Tab-separated table of C-alpha atoms and ligand atoms in Angstrom:
chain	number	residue	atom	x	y	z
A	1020	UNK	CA	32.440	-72.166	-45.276
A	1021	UNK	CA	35.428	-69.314	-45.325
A	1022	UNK	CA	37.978	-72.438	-46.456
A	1023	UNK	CA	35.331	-73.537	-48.952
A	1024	UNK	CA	34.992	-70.296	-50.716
A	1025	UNK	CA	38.661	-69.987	-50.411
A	1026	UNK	CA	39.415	-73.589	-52.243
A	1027	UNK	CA	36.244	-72.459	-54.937
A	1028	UNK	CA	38.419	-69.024	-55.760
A	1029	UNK	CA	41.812	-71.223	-56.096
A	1030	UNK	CA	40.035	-73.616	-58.596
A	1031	UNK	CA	38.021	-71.836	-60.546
A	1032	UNK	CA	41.484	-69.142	-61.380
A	1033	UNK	CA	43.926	-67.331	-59.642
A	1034	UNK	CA	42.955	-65.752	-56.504
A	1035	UNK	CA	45.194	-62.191	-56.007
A	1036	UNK	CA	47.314	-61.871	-52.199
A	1037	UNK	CA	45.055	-58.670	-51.377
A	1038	UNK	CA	42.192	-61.629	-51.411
A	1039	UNK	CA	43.774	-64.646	-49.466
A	1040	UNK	CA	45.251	-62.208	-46.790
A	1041	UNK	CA	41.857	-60.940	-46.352
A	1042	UNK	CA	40.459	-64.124	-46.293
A	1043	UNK	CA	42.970	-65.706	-43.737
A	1044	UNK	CA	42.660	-62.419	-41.561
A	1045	UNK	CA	39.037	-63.363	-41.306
A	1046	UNK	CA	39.364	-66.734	-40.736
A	1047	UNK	CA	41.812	-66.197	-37.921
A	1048	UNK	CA	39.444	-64.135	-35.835
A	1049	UNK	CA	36.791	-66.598	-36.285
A	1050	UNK	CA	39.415	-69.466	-34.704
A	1051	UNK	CA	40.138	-67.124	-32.211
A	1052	UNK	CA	36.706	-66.445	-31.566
A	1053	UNK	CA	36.066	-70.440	-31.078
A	1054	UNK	CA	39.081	-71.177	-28.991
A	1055	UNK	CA	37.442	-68.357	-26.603
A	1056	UNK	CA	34.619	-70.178	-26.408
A	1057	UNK	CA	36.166	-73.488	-26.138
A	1058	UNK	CA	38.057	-72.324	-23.080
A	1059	UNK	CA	35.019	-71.450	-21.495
A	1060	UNK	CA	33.109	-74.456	-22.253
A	1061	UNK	CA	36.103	-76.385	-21.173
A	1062	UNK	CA	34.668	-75.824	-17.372
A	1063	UNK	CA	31.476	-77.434	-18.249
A	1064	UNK	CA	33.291	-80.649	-19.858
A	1065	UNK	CA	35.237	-80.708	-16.439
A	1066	UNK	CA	32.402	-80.937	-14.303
A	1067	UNK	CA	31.481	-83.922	-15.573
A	1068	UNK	CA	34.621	-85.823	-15.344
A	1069	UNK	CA	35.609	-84.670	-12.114
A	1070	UNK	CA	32.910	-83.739	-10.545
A	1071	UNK	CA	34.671	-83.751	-7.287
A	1072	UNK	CA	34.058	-81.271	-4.544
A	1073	UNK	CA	37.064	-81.250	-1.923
A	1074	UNK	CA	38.896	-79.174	0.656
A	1075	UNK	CA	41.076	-76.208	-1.810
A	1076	UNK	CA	43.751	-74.340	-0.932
A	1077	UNK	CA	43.169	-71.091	-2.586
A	1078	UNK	CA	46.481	-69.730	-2.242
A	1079	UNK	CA	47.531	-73.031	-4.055
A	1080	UNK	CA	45.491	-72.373	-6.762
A	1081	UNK	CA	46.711	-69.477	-7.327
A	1082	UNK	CA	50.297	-70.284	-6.776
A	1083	UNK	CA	49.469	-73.030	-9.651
A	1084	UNK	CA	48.249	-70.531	-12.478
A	1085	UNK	CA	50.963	-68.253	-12.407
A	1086	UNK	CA	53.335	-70.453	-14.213
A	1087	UNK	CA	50.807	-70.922	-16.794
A	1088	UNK	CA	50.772	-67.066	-17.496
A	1089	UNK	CA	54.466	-66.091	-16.801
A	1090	UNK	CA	55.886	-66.417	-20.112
A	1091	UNK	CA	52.858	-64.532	-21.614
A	1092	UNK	CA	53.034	-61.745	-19.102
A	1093	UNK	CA	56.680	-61.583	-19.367
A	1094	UNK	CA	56.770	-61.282	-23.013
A	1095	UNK	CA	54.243	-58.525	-22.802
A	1096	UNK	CA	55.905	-56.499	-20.216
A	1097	UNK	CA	53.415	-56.890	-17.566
A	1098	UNK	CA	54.414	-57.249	-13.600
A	1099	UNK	CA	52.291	-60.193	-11.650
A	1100	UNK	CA	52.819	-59.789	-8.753
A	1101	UNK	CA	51.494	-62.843	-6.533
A	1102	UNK	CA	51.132	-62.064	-2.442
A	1103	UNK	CA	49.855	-64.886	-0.208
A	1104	UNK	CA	48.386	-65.645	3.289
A	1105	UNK	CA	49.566	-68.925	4.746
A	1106	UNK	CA	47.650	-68.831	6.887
A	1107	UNK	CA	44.841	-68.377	4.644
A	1108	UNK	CA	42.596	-72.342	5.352
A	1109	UNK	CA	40.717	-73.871	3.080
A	1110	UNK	CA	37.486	-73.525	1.211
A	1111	UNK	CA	35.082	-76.177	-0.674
A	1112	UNK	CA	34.479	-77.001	-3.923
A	1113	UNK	CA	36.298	-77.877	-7.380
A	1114	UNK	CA	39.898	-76.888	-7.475
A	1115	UNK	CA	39.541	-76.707	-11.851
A	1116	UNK	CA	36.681	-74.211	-11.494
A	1117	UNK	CA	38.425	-71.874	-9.271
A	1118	UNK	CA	41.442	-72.361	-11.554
A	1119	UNK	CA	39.088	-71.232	-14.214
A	1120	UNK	CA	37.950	-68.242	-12.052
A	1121	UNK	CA	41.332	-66.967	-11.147
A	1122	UNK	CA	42.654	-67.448	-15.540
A	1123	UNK	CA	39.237	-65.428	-16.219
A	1124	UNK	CA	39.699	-63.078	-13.538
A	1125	UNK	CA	43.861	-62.361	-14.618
A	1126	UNK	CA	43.064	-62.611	-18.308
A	1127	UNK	CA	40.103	-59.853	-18.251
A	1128	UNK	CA	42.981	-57.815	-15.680
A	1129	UNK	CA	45.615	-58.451	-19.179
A	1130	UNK	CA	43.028	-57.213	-21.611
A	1131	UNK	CA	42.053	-54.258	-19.330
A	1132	UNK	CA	46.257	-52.841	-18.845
A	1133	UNK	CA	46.661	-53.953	-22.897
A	1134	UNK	CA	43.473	-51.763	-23.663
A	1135	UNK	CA	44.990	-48.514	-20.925
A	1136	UNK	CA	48.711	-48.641	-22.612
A	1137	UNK	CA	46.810	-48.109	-26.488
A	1138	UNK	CA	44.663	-44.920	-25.143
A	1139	UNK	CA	47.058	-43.324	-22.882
A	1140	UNK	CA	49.787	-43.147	-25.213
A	1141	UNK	CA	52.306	-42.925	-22.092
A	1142	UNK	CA	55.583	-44.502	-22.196
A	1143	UNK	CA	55.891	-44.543	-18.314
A	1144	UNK	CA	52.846	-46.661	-17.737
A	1145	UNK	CA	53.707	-49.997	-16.111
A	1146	UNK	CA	51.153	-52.889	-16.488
A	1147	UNK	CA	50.739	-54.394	-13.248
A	1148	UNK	CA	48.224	-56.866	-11.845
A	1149	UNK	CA	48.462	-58.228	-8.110
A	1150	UNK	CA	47.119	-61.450	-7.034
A	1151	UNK	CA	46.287	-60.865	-3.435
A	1152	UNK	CA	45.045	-63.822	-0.990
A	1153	UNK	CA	43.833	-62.867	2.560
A	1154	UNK	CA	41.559	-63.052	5.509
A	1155	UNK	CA	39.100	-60.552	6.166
A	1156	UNK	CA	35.902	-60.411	8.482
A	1157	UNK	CA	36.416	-64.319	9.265
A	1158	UNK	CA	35.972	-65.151	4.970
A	1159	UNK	CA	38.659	-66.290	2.615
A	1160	UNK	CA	39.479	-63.600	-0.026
A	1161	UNK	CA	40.872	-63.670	-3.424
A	1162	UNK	CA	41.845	-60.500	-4.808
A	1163	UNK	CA	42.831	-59.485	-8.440
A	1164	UNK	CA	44.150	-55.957	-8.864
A	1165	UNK	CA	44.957	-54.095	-12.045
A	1166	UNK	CA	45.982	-50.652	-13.303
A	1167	UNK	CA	44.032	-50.770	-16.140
A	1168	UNK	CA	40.971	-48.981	-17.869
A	1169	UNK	CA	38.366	-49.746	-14.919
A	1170	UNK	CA	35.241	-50.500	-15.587
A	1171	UNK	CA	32.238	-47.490	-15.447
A	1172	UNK	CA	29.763	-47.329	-12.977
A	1173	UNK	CA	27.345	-48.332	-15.996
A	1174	UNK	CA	29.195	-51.049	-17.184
A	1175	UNK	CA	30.215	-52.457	-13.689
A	1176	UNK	CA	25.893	-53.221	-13.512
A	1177	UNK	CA	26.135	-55.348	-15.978
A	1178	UNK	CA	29.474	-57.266	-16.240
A	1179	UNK	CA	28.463	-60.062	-14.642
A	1180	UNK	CA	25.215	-60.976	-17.171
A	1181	UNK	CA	26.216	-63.606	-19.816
A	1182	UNK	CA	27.693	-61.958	-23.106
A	1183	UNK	CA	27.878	-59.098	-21.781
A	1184	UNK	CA	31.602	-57.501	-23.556
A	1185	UNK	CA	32.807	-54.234	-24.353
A	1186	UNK	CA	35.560	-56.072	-26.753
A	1187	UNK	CA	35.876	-56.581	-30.316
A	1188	UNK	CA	33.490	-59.935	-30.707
A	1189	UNK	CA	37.655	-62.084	-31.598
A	1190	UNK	CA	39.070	-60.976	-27.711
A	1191	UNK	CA	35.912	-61.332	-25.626
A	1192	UNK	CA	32.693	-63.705	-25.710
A	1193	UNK	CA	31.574	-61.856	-22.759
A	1194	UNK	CA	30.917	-65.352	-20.773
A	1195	UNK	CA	34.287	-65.225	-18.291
A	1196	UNK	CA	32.112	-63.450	-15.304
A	1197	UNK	CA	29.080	-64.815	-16.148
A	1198	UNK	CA	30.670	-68.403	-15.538
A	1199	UNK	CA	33.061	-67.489	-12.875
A	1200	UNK	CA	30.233	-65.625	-10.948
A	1201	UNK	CA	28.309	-69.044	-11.365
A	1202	UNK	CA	31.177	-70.775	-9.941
A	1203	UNK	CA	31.413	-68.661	-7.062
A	1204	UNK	CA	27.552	-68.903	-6.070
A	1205	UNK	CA	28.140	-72.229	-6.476
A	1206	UNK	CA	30.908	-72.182	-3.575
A	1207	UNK	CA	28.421	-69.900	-1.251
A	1208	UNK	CA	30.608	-67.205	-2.150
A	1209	UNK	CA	30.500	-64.376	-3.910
A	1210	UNK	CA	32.476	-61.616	-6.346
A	1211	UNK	CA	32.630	-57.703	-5.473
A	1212	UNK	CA	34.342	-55.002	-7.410
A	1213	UNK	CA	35.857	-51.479	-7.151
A	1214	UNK	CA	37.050	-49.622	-9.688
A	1215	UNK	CA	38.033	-46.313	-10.913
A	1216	UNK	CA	37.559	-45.714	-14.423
A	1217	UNK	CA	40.903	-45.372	-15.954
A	1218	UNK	CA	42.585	-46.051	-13.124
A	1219	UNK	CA	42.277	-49.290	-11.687
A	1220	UNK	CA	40.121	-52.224	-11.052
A	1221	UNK	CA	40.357	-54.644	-8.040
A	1222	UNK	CA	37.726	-58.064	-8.151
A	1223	UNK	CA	37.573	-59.913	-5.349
A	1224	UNK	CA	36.390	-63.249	-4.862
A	1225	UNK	CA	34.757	-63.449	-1.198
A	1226	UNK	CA	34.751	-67.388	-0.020
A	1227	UNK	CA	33.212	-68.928	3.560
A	1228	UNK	CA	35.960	-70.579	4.816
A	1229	UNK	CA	35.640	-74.276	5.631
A	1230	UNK	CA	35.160	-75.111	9.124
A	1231	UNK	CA	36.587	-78.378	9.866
A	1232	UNK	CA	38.463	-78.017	13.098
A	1233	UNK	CA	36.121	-80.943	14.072
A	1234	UNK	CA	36.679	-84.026	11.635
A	1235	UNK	CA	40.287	-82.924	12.041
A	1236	UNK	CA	40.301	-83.420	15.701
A	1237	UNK	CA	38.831	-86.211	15.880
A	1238	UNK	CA	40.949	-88.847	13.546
A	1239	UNK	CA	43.352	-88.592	16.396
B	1109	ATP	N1	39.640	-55.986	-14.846
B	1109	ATP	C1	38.801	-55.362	-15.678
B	1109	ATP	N2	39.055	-54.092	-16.103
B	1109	ATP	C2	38.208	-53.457	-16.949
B	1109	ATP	N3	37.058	-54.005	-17.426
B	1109	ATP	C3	36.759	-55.255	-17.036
B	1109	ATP	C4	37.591	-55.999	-16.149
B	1109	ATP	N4	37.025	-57.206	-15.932
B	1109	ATP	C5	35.887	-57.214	-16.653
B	1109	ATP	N5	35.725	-56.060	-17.327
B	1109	ATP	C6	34.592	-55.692	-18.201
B	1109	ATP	O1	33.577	-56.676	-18.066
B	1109	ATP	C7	33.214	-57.217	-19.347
B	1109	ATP	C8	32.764	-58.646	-19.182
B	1109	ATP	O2	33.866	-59.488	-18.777
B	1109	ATP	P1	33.842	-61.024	-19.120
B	1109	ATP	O3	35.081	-61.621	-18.580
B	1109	ATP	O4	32.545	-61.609	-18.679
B	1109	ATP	O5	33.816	-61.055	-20.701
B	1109	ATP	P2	34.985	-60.676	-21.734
B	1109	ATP	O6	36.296	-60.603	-21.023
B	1109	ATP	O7	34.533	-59.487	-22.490
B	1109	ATP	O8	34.981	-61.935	-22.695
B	1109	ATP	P3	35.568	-63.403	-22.322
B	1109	ATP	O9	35.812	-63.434	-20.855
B	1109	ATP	O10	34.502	-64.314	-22.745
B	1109	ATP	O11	36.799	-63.486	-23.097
B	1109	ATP	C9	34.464	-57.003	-20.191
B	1109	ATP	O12	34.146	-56.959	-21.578
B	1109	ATP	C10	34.970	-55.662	-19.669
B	1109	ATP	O13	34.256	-54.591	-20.241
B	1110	MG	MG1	36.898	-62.152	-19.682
């Protein structure tokens, strides 16, 4: 409809550059706003073509997306810093949708350091996010650790429900921990956070791991 009006006002005389750079200003956070919710629905379209549940390694996965985000984070001046168990085993399920989790888990850690270097206004602040894999209490954990605006004790009740966002309606659709949460349920597992409003944030993805010492043992 934006593009229609658009081609009406260049027909019908001359539109002025005040107008069209208004016009494609809008238009670009409406794309935006549709590629967010593309990505998102991206996970559903998966499911369908690979619906295929299998052993993960979640260190792997991990491992996999930071190449994806390097250049991005790089370019922005923000340290990943990726630390993994080895030892970590495996857990069950789809290795796209925990992709998805761990992109929705580092992206909402990018917006959350962006957000802290605009209000603090220091020139010393260093983005940083660590991707953390461990054992702990016989589970598989995934940890994602930022130093950015943390999240209210208000906020942190709701983050979780579907559209829930404190961003501007281009940057967030609110569905990234809504979906991911799914996900996780999904895998028996679940997501916990602690944060410290504007000081840090650390979500971590909490995963049974599988148990498959038998089948293993006895192929030989
Ligand atoms: N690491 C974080 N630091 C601070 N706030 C966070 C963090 N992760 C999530 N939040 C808060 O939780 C809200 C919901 O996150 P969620 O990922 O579901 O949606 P979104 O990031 O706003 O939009 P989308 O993921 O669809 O782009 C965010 O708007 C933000 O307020
Ligand atoms: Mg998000």
């Amino acid at each position: 409809m934006g593009l229609d009006n658009v081609l009406l006002k260049i027909s019908s005389g001359k539109p002025t550059g005040d107008y069209l750079k208004n016009k494609v200003n809008v238009l670009h956070g409406y794309i935006d706003r549709i590629r967010h919710i593309i990505d998102h629905i991206r996970t559903f379209s998966r499911e369908q073509t690979s619906l295929s549940v299998e052993k993960i390694d979640i260190s792997e996965v991990c491992r996999n997306a930071l190449p994806i985000l390097r250049t991005q984070y790089d370019h922005h001046q923000i340290i990943l810093r990726l630390s993994t168990d080895p030892t970590v085993g495996f857990v069950i399920g789809n290795k796209y949708k925990l992709e998805q989790v761990v992109l929705n888990l580092i992206s909402n850690a990018r917006d959350a350091v962006e957000e802290k270097e605009k209000i603090i206004d220091d020139p010393n602040y260093q983005k940083e996010i660590k991707i953390s894999t461990f054992y702990d209490d016989e589970k598989i954990c995934l940890e994602v650790e930022d130093n950015g605006t943390g999240i209210s004790e208000e906020d942190r009740n709701n983050i979780f429900d579907p559209f829930f966002t404190t961003k501007d309606p281009e940057s967030g659709t609110g569905l990234g921990l809504s979906i991911s949460y799914g996900i996780i349920r999904e895998m028996n597992g679940e997501i916990r956070v602690r944060s410290h409003v504007n000081e840090y944030t650390v979500m971590r993805v909490i995963l049974p791991k599988v148990d498959y010492g038998q089948s293993e043992n006895s192929d030989s």
